Short mmCIF file of C-alpha atoms and ligand atoms in Angstrom, two decimals:
data_model
loop_
_atom_site.label_atom_id
_atom_site.label_comp_id
_atom_site.label_asym_id
_atom_site.label_seq_id
_atom_site.Cartn_x
_atom_site.Cartn_y
_atom_site.Cartn_z
CA MET A 1204 112.67 75.10 103.10
CA THR A 1205 113.20 71.34 103.02
CA ARG A 1206 112.86 69.61 99.68
CA PRO A 1207 110.24 66.88 99.56
CA THR A 1208 111.72 63.42 99.10
CA PRO A 1209 110.71 61.61 95.89
CA SER A 1210 108.62 59.09 97.83
CA THR A 1211 106.14 61.66 99.17
CA ASP A 1212 102.62 62.05 97.85
CA PRO A 1213 102.88 63.29 94.25
CA ALA A 1214 99.98 65.70 94.84
CA THR A 1215 101.86 67.90 97.31
CA PRO A 1216 101.80 71.49 96.04
CA GLU A 1217 105.60 71.72 95.96
CA GLN A 1218 105.73 69.09 93.26
CA ARG A 1219 102.94 70.26 91.00
CA THR A 1220 104.15 72.22 88.00
CA PRO A 1221 102.73 75.73 88.03
CA LEU A 1222 100.82 76.91 84.99
CA LEU A 1223 102.54 80.27 84.98
CA ALA A 1224 105.63 81.24 86.95
CA ALA A 1225 108.02 84.17 86.94
CA TYR A 1226 111.42 84.14 88.60
CA GLY A 1227 113.54 87.17 89.43
CA LEU A 1228 112.06 89.60 86.93
CA ARG A 1229 113.79 92.92 86.42
CA LYS A 1230 112.55 95.74 84.26
CA SER A 1231 113.56 99.39 83.92
CA PHE A 1232 112.09 102.21 81.90
CA GLY A 1233 114.96 104.62 81.40
CA LEU A 1234 116.21 105.42 84.88
CA THR A 1235 113.06 104.13 86.58
CA GLN A 1236 113.36 100.61 87.85
CA ALA A 1237 109.79 99.28 87.77
CA LEU A 1238 110.69 95.72 88.80
CA SER A 1239 113.81 94.67 90.67
CA THR A 1240 113.20 91.07 91.78
CA ALA A 1241 109.65 89.99 91.13
CA SER A 1242 108.58 86.37 91.30
CA LEU A 1243 105.23 84.62 91.30
CA SER A 1244 103.82 81.20 90.62
CA MET A 1245 100.25 80.31 89.70
CA GLU A 1246 98.51 76.96 89.58
CA GLU A 1247 95.92 76.03 86.99
CA GLY A 1248 92.55 77.44 88.07
CA GLU A 1249 93.99 79.66 90.77
CA ILE A 1250 92.85 83.24 91.31
CA VAL A 1251 95.77 85.31 92.56
CA ALA A 1252 95.55 88.94 93.61
CA LEU A 1253 98.57 91.11 92.89
CA MET A 1254 98.52 93.89 95.46
CA GLY A 1255 100.66 96.86 96.34
CA PRO A 1256 100.62 100.65 96.39
CA SER A 1257 100.36 102.73 93.23
CA GLY A 1258 103.65 102.77 91.34
CA SER A 1259 104.94 99.59 92.99
CA GLY A 1260 105.22 97.79 89.65
CA LYS A 1261 101.99 95.74 89.52
CA SER A 1262 101.05 96.61 85.94
CA THR A 1263 104.59 96.11 84.67
CA PHE A 1264 104.65 92.73 86.40
CA LEU A 1265 101.34 91.75 84.80
CA HIS A 1266 102.58 92.85 81.37
CA CYS A 1267 105.74 90.73 81.76
CA LEU A 1268 103.70 87.72 82.90
CA ALA A 1269 101.39 88.07 79.89
CA GLY A 1270 104.19 88.41 77.36
CA VAL A 1271 103.24 92.01 76.56
CA VAL A 1272 106.48 93.47 77.91
CA ARG A 1273 109.85 91.73 77.88
CA PRO A 1274 111.71 91.83 81.20
CA ASP A 1275 115.39 92.91 81.21
CA ALA A 1276 116.24 89.83 83.25
CA GLY A 1277 114.49 86.81 84.69
CA ARG A 1278 112.31 84.04 83.34
CA VAL A 1279 108.58 83.63 82.71
CA ASP A 1280 107.54 79.99 82.33
CA TYR A 1281 104.21 79.28 80.71
CA ALA A 1282 103.40 75.75 79.54
CA GLY A 1283 107.01 74.95 78.68
CA THR A 1284 107.81 78.29 77.03
CA ASP A 1285 109.98 81.06 78.48
CA LEU A 1286 107.94 84.14 77.57
CA ALA A 1287 110.92 86.40 78.28
CA ARG A 1288 112.71 84.87 75.30
CA ALA A 1289 109.95 83.54 73.03
CA PRO A 1290 109.68 85.02 69.52
CA ASP A 1291 107.12 87.80 69.03
CA ALA A 1292 104.92 85.61 66.83
CA ARG A 1293 104.62 82.98 69.55
CA LEU A 1294 103.78 85.65 72.14
CA SER A 1295 101.04 87.23 70.07
CA ALA A 1296 99.56 83.80 69.30
CA LEU A 1297 99.47 83.01 73.02
CA ARG A 1298 97.87 86.35 73.82
CA ARG A 1299 95.21 85.72 71.21
CA THR A 1300 94.36 82.14 72.08
CA GLU A 1301 95.28 81.31 75.67
CA PHE A 1302 95.22 84.62 77.50
CA GLY A 1303 92.34 86.98 78.18
CA PHE A 1304 92.74 90.65 79.11
CA LEU A 1305 90.60 93.00 81.12
CA PHE A 1306 91.75 96.53 81.84
CA GLN A 1307 90.23 99.56 83.44
CA PHE A 1308 89.87 101.80 80.40
CA GLY A 1309 89.39 101.92 76.67
CA GLN A 1310 89.38 98.36 75.55
CA LEU A 1311 86.19 98.23 73.50
CA VAL A 1312 86.14 99.35 69.85
CA PRO A 1313 83.67 102.25 69.76
CA GLU A 1314 82.58 101.66 66.14
CA LEU A 1315 81.51 98.06 66.73
CA SER A 1316 78.40 96.86 68.53
CA CYS A 1317 78.92 95.26 71.94
CA LEU A 1318 78.21 91.85 70.44
CA GLU A 1319 80.79 92.40 67.69
CA ASN A 1320 83.29 93.56 70.34
CA VAL A 1321 82.83 90.38 72.35
CA ALA A 1322 83.02 88.22 69.21
CA LEU A 1323 86.14 89.99 67.95
CA PRO A 1324 88.79 87.80 69.63
CA LEU A 1325 87.13 84.71 68.13
CA ARG A 1326 86.96 86.34 64.68
CA LEU A 1327 90.67 87.19 64.95
CA ASN A 1328 91.28 83.51 65.65
CA GLY A 1329 89.56 82.66 62.38
CA ARG A 1330 86.15 81.58 63.70
CA ARG A 1331 83.14 82.13 61.45
CA ARG A 1332 80.94 85.09 62.21
CA ARG A 1333 77.86 83.01 63.07
CA THR A 1334 79.60 80.73 65.59
CA ALA A 1335 81.64 83.58 67.05
CA GLU A 1336 78.54 85.71 67.66
CA ARG A 1337 76.57 82.79 69.07
CA GLU A 1338 79.33 82.17 71.61
CA ALA A 1339 79.59 85.90 72.33
CA ALA A 1340 75.83 86.18 72.91
CA ARG A 1341 75.90 83.22 75.32
CA LEU A 1342 78.61 84.85 77.43
CA MET A 1343 76.88 88.22 77.37
CA GLU A 1344 73.75 86.58 78.78
CA ARG A 1345 75.86 84.97 81.45
CA LEU A 1346 77.36 88.36 82.37
CA ASP A 1347 73.96 90.00 82.42
CA VAL A 1348 74.49 92.25 79.39
CA GLY A 1349 72.52 90.32 76.79
CA ASP A 1350 70.26 93.34 76.33
CA VAL A 1351 73.02 95.66 75.07
CA ALA A 1352 74.28 93.28 72.36
CA ARG A 1353 73.20 95.58 69.52
CA LYS A 1354 74.28 98.81 71.18
CA ARG A 1355 77.60 100.57 70.73
CA PRO A 1356 79.90 100.73 73.81
CA GLY A 1357 79.25 104.49 73.99
CA GLU A 1358 75.57 103.84 74.60
CA CYS A 1359 76.20 101.63 77.64
CA SER A 1360 76.63 102.55 81.29
CA GLY A 1361 80.08 102.17 82.79
CA GLY A 1362 79.06 98.98 84.55
CA GLN A 1363 77.60 97.45 81.40
CA GLY A 1364 80.69 98.39 79.41
CA GLN A 1365 82.87 96.70 82.00
CA ARG A 1366 80.82 93.52 81.82
CA VAL A 1367 80.96 93.57 78.01
CA ALA A 1368 84.74 93.87 78.33
CA ALA A 1369 84.74 90.96 80.79
CA ALA A 1370 82.77 88.88 78.28
CA ARG A 1371 85.34 89.74 75.64
CA ALA A 1372 88.16 88.66 77.97
CA LEU A 1373 86.45 85.32 78.57
CA VAL A 1374 85.14 84.52 75.09
CA THR A 1375 88.15 82.55 73.85
CA ARG A 1376 87.98 80.40 77.02
CA PRO A 1377 91.48 81.53 77.99
CA ARG A 1378 93.57 79.51 80.42
CA VAL A 1379 94.78 82.70 82.09
CA ILE A 1380 92.88 85.96 82.51
CA PHE A 1381 94.91 89.08 83.22
CA ALA A 1382 92.79 91.72 84.91
CA ASP A 1383 94.45 95.05 85.77
CA GLU A 1384 92.34 97.05 88.25
CA PRO A 1385 89.22 95.82 86.42
CA THR A 1386 86.84 97.69 88.71
CA GLY A 1387 88.96 100.77 89.25
CA SER A 1388 86.50 103.18 87.69
CA LEU A 1389 83.26 101.76 89.02
CA ASP A 1390 81.03 102.30 92.00
CA SER A 1391 81.16 99.43 94.42
CA LEU A 1392 77.92 97.65 93.49
CA ASN A 1393 78.81 97.51 89.81
CA GLY A 1394 82.37 96.60 90.65
CA GLU A 1395 81.21 93.74 92.79
CA LYS A 1396 78.96 92.45 90.06
CA VAL A 1397 81.82 92.43 87.55
CA LEU A 1398 84.09 90.68 90.03
CA ARG A 1399 81.51 88.10 91.02
CA LEU A 1400 80.73 87.24 87.42
CA LEU A 1401 84.37 87.27 86.35
CA THR A 1402 85.56 85.01 89.15
CA ASP A 1403 82.51 82.70 88.97
CA THR A 1404 82.91 82.26 85.22
CA ALA A 1405 86.65 81.70 85.58
CA ARG A 1406 86.06 79.06 88.26
CA GLU A 1407 83.47 77.29 86.13
CA SER A 1408 85.82 77.10 83.17
CA GLY A 1409 88.92 76.33 85.26
CA ALA A 1410 90.74 79.46 84.08
CA SER A 1411 93.41 81.11 86.25
CA VAL A 1412 93.08 84.80 87.01
CA LEU A 1413 95.78 87.31 87.85
CA LEU A 1414 93.88 90.13 89.49
CA VAL A 1415 95.85 93.35 89.93
CA THR A 1416 94.34 95.62 92.56
CA HIS A 1417 95.23 97.90 95.41
CA GLU A 1418 91.79 97.37 96.98
CA PRO A 1419 91.44 94.73 99.69
CA ARG A 1420 87.75 94.20 98.96
CA VAL A 1421 88.66 93.31 95.38
CA ALA A 1422 91.52 91.06 96.49
CA ALA A 1423 89.04 89.21 98.70
CA TYR A 1424 87.69 87.53 95.54
CA SER A 1425 91.05 85.78 95.07
CA ASP A 1426 92.42 82.54 96.51
CA ARG A 1427 95.58 84.22 97.74
CA GLU A 1428 97.53 87.44 97.36
CA VAL A 1429 101.05 88.41 96.39
CA VAL A 1430 102.21 91.84 97.53
CA VAL A 1431 104.55 93.91 95.34
CA ARG A 1432 106.55 96.64 97.03
CA ASP A 1433 109.05 98.82 95.14
CA GLY A 1434 109.23 96.28 92.34
CA ARG A 1435 109.87 93.40 94.70
CA THR A 1436 107.89 90.37 95.83
CA PRO A 1437 108.70 87.76 98.44
CA GLU A 1438 110.94 85.04 96.99
CA ILE A 1439 109.50 81.76 95.77
CA GLY A 1440 111.20 78.41 95.29
CA GLY A 1441 111.88 76.77 91.94
CA GLY A 1442 113.80 79.54 90.12
CA ARG A 1443 117.24 78.81 88.78
CA MET B 1176 75.19 91.73 124.03
CA SER B 1177 73.71 95.12 124.78
CA SER B 1178 71.15 95.09 121.95
CA LEU B 1179 69.54 91.83 123.05
CA GLY B 1180 66.99 93.48 125.36
CA PRO B 1181 65.74 96.10 122.88
CA ALA B 1182 65.73 93.47 120.11
CA PHE B 1183 63.43 91.25 122.19
CA LEU B 1184 61.17 94.20 122.95
CA GLY B 1185 60.92 95.07 119.26
CA LEU B 1186 60.24 91.46 118.27
CA LEU B 1187 57.54 91.23 120.95
CA GLU B 1188 56.05 94.44 119.65
CA THR B 1189 55.33 92.65 116.34
CA ARG B 1190 53.38 90.00 118.32
CA PRO B 1191 53.42 88.30 121.72
CA GLN B 1192 55.38 85.04 121.64
CA HIS B 1193 57.00 82.24 123.62
CA GLY B 1194 60.66 82.35 124.60
CA TYR B 1195 61.38 79.62 122.08
CA ASP B 1196 59.84 81.55 119.16
CA LEU B 1197 61.61 84.69 120.28
CA LYS B 1198 64.94 82.91 120.14
CA ARG B 1199 64.14 81.58 116.67
CA ALA B 1200 63.11 85.02 115.40
CA TYR B 1201 66.25 86.59 116.87
CA ASP B 1202 68.53 83.96 115.34
CA GLU B 1203 66.79 84.35 112.01
CA HIS B 1204 67.24 88.11 111.86
CA PHE B 1205 70.37 88.90 113.82
CA ALA B 1206 72.52 85.91 114.74
CA THR B 1207 75.88 86.43 113.06
CA LYS B 1208 78.08 83.73 114.54
CA SER B 1209 76.23 81.25 116.71
CA PRO B 1210 72.57 80.98 117.74
CA LEU B 1211 71.45 82.37 121.09
CA ALA B 1212 71.71 80.06 124.06
CA TYR B 1213 68.47 79.35 125.93
CA GLY B 1214 70.10 80.49 129.15
CA GLN B 1215 70.66 83.91 127.59
CA VAL B 1216 67.09 84.06 126.31
CA TYR B 1217 65.51 83.37 129.67
CA ALA B 1218 67.95 85.55 131.61
CA THR B 1219 67.08 88.46 129.32
CA LEU B 1220 63.34 87.81 129.56
CA SER B 1221 63.40 87.68 133.35
CA ARG B 1222 65.32 90.96 133.48
CA LEU B 1223 62.79 92.61 131.14
CA LEU B 1224 59.99 91.15 133.27
CA LYS B 1225 61.51 92.50 136.48
CA ASN B 1226 61.85 95.98 134.92
CA GLY B 1227 58.23 95.94 133.79
CA LEU B 1228 59.11 96.11 130.10
CA VAL B 1229 57.42 92.79 129.27
CA GLU B 1230 54.61 90.83 130.91
CA VAL B 1231 53.37 87.28 130.79
CA ALA B 1232 50.33 87.30 128.50
CA ALA B 1233 49.38 83.66 128.99
CA THR B 1234 50.67 80.53 130.66
CA GLU B 1235 49.90 77.18 129.08
CA THR B 1236 50.18 74.10 131.20
CA GLY B 1237 50.12 70.86 129.28
CA SER B 1238 51.85 67.52 129.44
CA GLY B 1239 55.28 69.12 129.02
CA PRO B 1240 56.84 71.99 130.96
CA GLU B 1241 54.85 75.14 131.54
CA ARG B 1242 55.04 77.58 128.60
CA LYS B 1243 54.74 81.32 129.04
CA ARG B 1244 53.75 83.69 126.31
CA TYR B 1245 55.36 87.12 126.63
CA ALA B 1246 54.05 90.51 125.51
CA VAL B 1247 55.69 93.93 125.50
CA THR B 1248 54.29 96.56 127.91
CA ASP B 1249 53.76 100.28 127.15
CA ALA B 1250 56.94 100.99 129.09
CA GLY B 1251 58.70 98.41 126.91
CA VAL B 1252 57.53 100.08 123.70
CA THR B 1253 58.77 103.44 125.00
CA ASP B 1254 62.08 101.82 125.91
CA VAL B 1255 62.73 100.35 122.47
CA GLU B 1256 61.67 103.60 120.82
CA GLN B 1257 64.15 105.58 122.90
CA TRP B 1258 66.87 103.05 122.17
CA LEU B 1259 66.26 103.33 118.42
CA GLY B 1260 66.39 107.12 118.57
CA ARG B 1261 69.69 107.25 120.47
CA PRO B 1262 72.76 107.25 118.21
CA GLU B 1263 75.45 104.70 119.02
CA SER B 1264 78.70 106.32 120.05
CA PRO B 1265 81.20 105.82 117.26
CA GLU B 1266 84.05 103.51 118.27
CA PRO B 1267 87.10 105.70 118.84
CA TYR B 1268 89.48 102.80 118.03
CA LEU B 1269 92.23 104.57 119.92
CA GLN B 1270 93.69 101.55 121.68
CA SER B 1271 95.25 99.36 119.04
CA THR B 1272 97.06 96.18 120.00
CA LEU B 1273 98.60 96.21 116.57
CA TYR B 1274 100.13 99.64 117.13
CA THR B 1275 101.59 98.40 120.41
CA LYS B 1276 103.10 95.41 118.64
CA VAL B 1277 104.66 97.58 115.95
CA VAL B 1278 106.23 99.98 118.47
CA LEU B 1279 107.49 97.12 120.64
CA ALA B 1280 109.05 95.46 117.61
CA LEU B 1281 110.80 98.71 116.68
CA LEU B 1282 111.98 99.24 120.26
CA THR B 1283 113.40 95.75 120.54
CA GLY B 1284 114.93 95.65 117.07
CA ARG B 1285 112.56 93.00 115.70
CA PRO B 1286 111.21 93.14 112.12
CA ALA B 1287 108.07 95.29 112.36
CA GLU B 1288 107.32 94.90 108.66
CA GLU B 1289 106.78 91.17 109.14
CA ILE B 1290 104.18 91.85 111.80
CA LEU B 1291 102.29 94.03 109.36
CA ASP B 1292 102.60 91.48 106.55
CA VAL B 1293 101.35 88.63 108.70
CA GLN B 1294 98.44 90.75 109.86
CA ARG B 1295 97.59 91.76 106.30
CA ALA B 1296 97.41 88.12 105.24
CA GLU B 1297 95.22 87.31 108.24
CA HIS B 1298 92.84 90.17 107.49
CA LEU B 1299 92.58 89.20 103.82
CA GLN B 1300 91.84 85.62 104.79
CA GLN B 1301 88.94 86.83 106.91
CA MET B 1302 87.76 89.08 104.08
CA ARG B 1303 87.75 86.10 101.71
CA ALA B 1304 85.57 84.12 104.07
CA LEU B 1305 83.13 87.03 104.34
CA THR B 1306 83.11 87.54 100.58
CA ARG B 1307 82.23 83.87 100.06
CA ARG B 1308 79.52 84.06 102.69
CA LYS B 1309 78.14 87.16 101.01
CA ALA B 1310 77.93 85.35 97.69
CA ASP B 1311 75.73 82.63 99.19
CA GLY B 1312 73.65 84.87 101.42
CA ASP B 1313 70.48 86.91 101.23
CA LEU B 1314 70.45 90.70 101.42
CA GLY B 1315 70.63 90.63 105.23
CA ASP B 1316 73.77 88.48 105.11
CA GLN B 1317 75.27 90.74 102.47
CA LEU B 1318 74.79 93.85 104.59
CA ILE B 1319 76.17 92.18 107.72
CA CYS B 1320 79.21 90.96 105.77
CA ASP B 1321 79.73 94.33 104.05
CA HIS B 1322 79.81 96.04 107.43
CA ALA B 1323 82.61 93.74 108.53
CA LEU B 1324 84.39 94.01 105.16
CA PHE B 1325 84.52 97.81 105.30
CA HIS B 1326 85.97 97.68 108.82
CA LEU B 1327 88.62 95.18 107.83
CA GLU B 1328 89.44 97.29 104.79
CA ALA B 1329 89.98 100.30 107.05
CA ASP B 1330 92.40 98.25 109.14
CA LEU B 1331 94.27 97.26 106.00
CA ARG B 1332 94.60 100.85 104.91
CA TRP B 1333 96.11 101.61 108.27
CA LEU B 1334 98.51 98.67 107.88
CA ASP B 1335 99.67 99.98 104.50
CA LEU B 1336 100.07 103.50 105.78
CA THR B 1337 102.08 102.29 108.75
CA ALA B 1338 104.22 100.04 106.54
CA ALA B 1339 105.03 103.07 104.41
CA ARG B 1340 106.04 105.08 107.49
CA LEU B 1341 108.00 102.47 109.41
CA ASP B 1342 111.38 104.13 108.91
CA GLU B 1343 110.06 107.44 110.18
CA LEU B 1344 108.29 105.81 113.12
CA SER B 1345 111.38 103.80 113.96
CA GLY B 1346 113.42 107.01 114.26
CA GLU B 1347 110.79 108.64 116.45
CA VAL B 1348 110.40 105.65 118.74
CA ARG B 1349 114.14 105.38 119.38
CA ASP B 1350 114.57 109.11 120.04
CA ARG B 1351 111.89 109.13 122.68
N1 ADP C 634 106.02 102.61 79.87
C1 ADP C 634 106.64 103.23 80.90
N2 ADP C 634 107.52 104.18 80.72
C2 ADP C 634 108.15 104.79 81.75
N3 ADP C 634 107.93 104.48 83.04
C3 ADP C 634 107.03 103.52 83.32
C4 ADP C 634 106.34 102.84 82.26
N4 ADP C 634 105.51 101.92 82.84
C5 ADP C 634 105.69 102.04 84.17
N5 ADP C 634 106.60 102.98 84.47
C6 ADP C 634 107.06 103.35 85.81
O1 ADP C 634 107.37 102.15 86.51
C7 ADP C 634 106.92 102.20 87.85
C8 ADP C 634 105.91 101.09 88.10
O2 ADP C 634 104.73 101.37 87.34
P1 ADP C 634 103.51 100.38 87.27
O3 ADP C 634 103.99 99.03 86.90
O4 ADP C 634 102.51 101.00 86.36
O5 ADP C 634 103.00 100.37 88.78
P2 ADP C 634 101.52 100.09 89.39
O6 ADP C 634 100.74 99.37 88.35
O7 ADP C 634 101.78 99.30 90.63
O8 ADP C 634 100.94 101.42 89.71
C9 ADP C 634 106.34 103.60 88.03
O9 ADP C 634 107.34 104.41 88.59
C10 ADP C 634 105.99 104.02 86.64
O10 ADP C 634 106.03 105.41 86.51
MG1 MG C 635 98.89 99.84 87.42
#
């Protein structure tokens, strides 16, 4: 690849700084090498699908990108911080304030109402109950689950629960949303609703989304895809 | 398009109409890519007329060109009914250009995996366009797009399966 000369248009994609980028990640669990050379770069506001067969390392990659798991080698740049080396306190602060998470199973607290679940990330960030719940209620309306606000997660359908979880992932207005097979357990109509609302809301707020999926119809909601195979991705430029 | 004739017959069964209105109704309900060309409309109508499936119900002569209003005949109604009752033969999909490309690449020592990767990206690009169109469309658009999306998804599953079996296939191809 030829390097752009300094006089070229500053808006060319090669010269924009990515919001989140990983270079040459490696990660093993015991004898299992989950990632061998995984790299990825995301722009602000981009929706990227991370695809690949089961066991190819997608979830491990997502966890490394989100500062949940530390890679054995490689670098994860997020807004001037290398997440592979940042102190734990900095990582958990980032996860609380700038990242949102949406997983397939078991993310809602069963003892809390749906509204309290959605408001929880804001409460953990020190917001007052009133303002946190007002914001939570607004998002729940937006995601078409305003009517289950007072119910417990156990009283909701699978599709409603997933949308409540999506509201919770979005409530802090994160800059990056990490979604790992978010529709894996749903029938296709519900799944599509969650995806539509998730990607629409992310686009409105300018959030980036990393969407892990092995399903092409889910990946079709992204702007582009990166395929992981045996812990590897195609190389990207910019790593040192 | 083989369903154009029966579609016209069915639309005329709802009410007799001019060629122009028929084209509009067809485009409204069924056009997926581009609207019907007038040439196609009138060629189809004259074939249906010749086969006795439609008839001219009225001819209006005014200042402009002569306008014919078409109606479906009893034979036409029977024809569309039979067509609706006949199942379409499922596409066997046994002749795949993509399979040929993969085997040729393996035979000539070119990277077959790249062919699959490039095709996967192309398919996903098409699926994105359909997904966007679905988001803006009515229920009819959604169903038309879903039909295409499921087909493309099936292709992608085949691509992944083939990618996972390339080594095996490569051995088989060279031993042949
Ligand atoms: N916490 C863990 N402990 C042990 N092995 C793990 C752990 N997490 C993932 N693995 C292994 O790493 C590989 C990649 O897993 P994963 O990242 O979950 O893949 P994917 O999400 O693509 O299915 C698999 O072989 C899996 O068994
Ligand atoms: Mg996984």
